[in-house]
Amino acid sequence: MENKTIGFAVCGSFCTHARAMEALEQVKARFARVIPIVSECTAATDTRFGCAHELMREMARICDHRVISTIAGAEPIGPQKLLDLLIIAPCTGNTLGKLAAGVTDTSVTMAAKAHLRNGRPILLAPSTNDGLAGSAPSLGALLNRRYIYFVPFGQDDPERKPTSLVSDFSQVADAAQAALEGRQLQPLLTAS
Ligand SMILES: Cc1cc2nc3c(=O)[nH]c(=O)nc-3n(C[C@H](O)[C@H](O)[C@H](O)COP(=O)(O)O)c2cc1C
């Protein structure tokens, strides 16, 4: 097991939360410490895909650590140099846009800003229906940004959702390892 501390942040792409929990288990098995983080939207929203409280309980159980769910809770990540790597999986179009624009009004974007001040890597797992439309400029900006790496992603349903992109959550742990080494896991684009 690698002696690293990883932040694992979950945004409100509710249909991918089950896959994200599998990825979280794999990340926890590979790295010594994992600190769970959720966006306020994730913490407050029950959907047909699951109940917010149960998701957070599951994350706390896997990580054996309380879940960070506020801007104030995420702020110490910067001054305390808490994390070696921050994973955001899933990363919504909303959070992609905020990261690209430098907006910091959620727990997850605060975690990213605090962590980036230490010049350490962030791994994004985009999952958004407008990845090849409204969120494409954000994605493009972040692809060209220092310290930002991606979990390989691709079109999940080109016929019925032609602009939708989703990451391959089975590659999160490998992409995390690569990001810690300063490498983008390849191929970046998955086949649909
Ligand atoms: C049931 C449901 C499913 C959603 N799925 C997604 C998704 O897969 N990708 C996405 O970008 N937004 C999705 N959204 C919208 C986000 O939850 C919304 O943009 C929210 O503001 C995201 O906040 P966050 O990025 O801080 O987590 C979904 C919303 C709901 C209610």
PDB file of C-alpha atoms in Angstrom, residues 46 53 63 106-107 115 150 157 160 174 180:
ATOM      1  CA  ASP A  46     -32.069  12.318  -2.465  1.00  0.00           C
ATOM      2  CA  HIS A  53     -27.402  10.241   3.951  1.00  0.00           C
ATOM      3  CA  CYS A  63     -12.615   5.674   4.416  1.00  0.00           C
ATOM      4  CA  THR A 106     -18.765  24.757  -2.934  1.00  0.00           C
ATOM      5  CA  SER A 107     -16.948  22.302  -0.671  1.00  0.00           C
ATOM      6  CA  HIS A 115      -5.084  21.825  -2.703  1.00  0.00           C
ATOM      7  CA  PHE A 150      -8.321  13.069 -16.101  1.00  0.00           C
ATOM      8  CA  ASP A 157     -24.495   6.655 -25.485  1.00  0.00           C
ATOM      9  CA  ARG A 160     -29.398   8.773 -27.715  1.00  0.00           C
ATOM     10  CA  ASP A 174      -4.740   3.572 -12.035  1.00  0.00           C
ATOM     11  CA  LEU A 180       0.782  11.105  -8.437  1.00  0.00           C
TER      12      LEU A 180
END
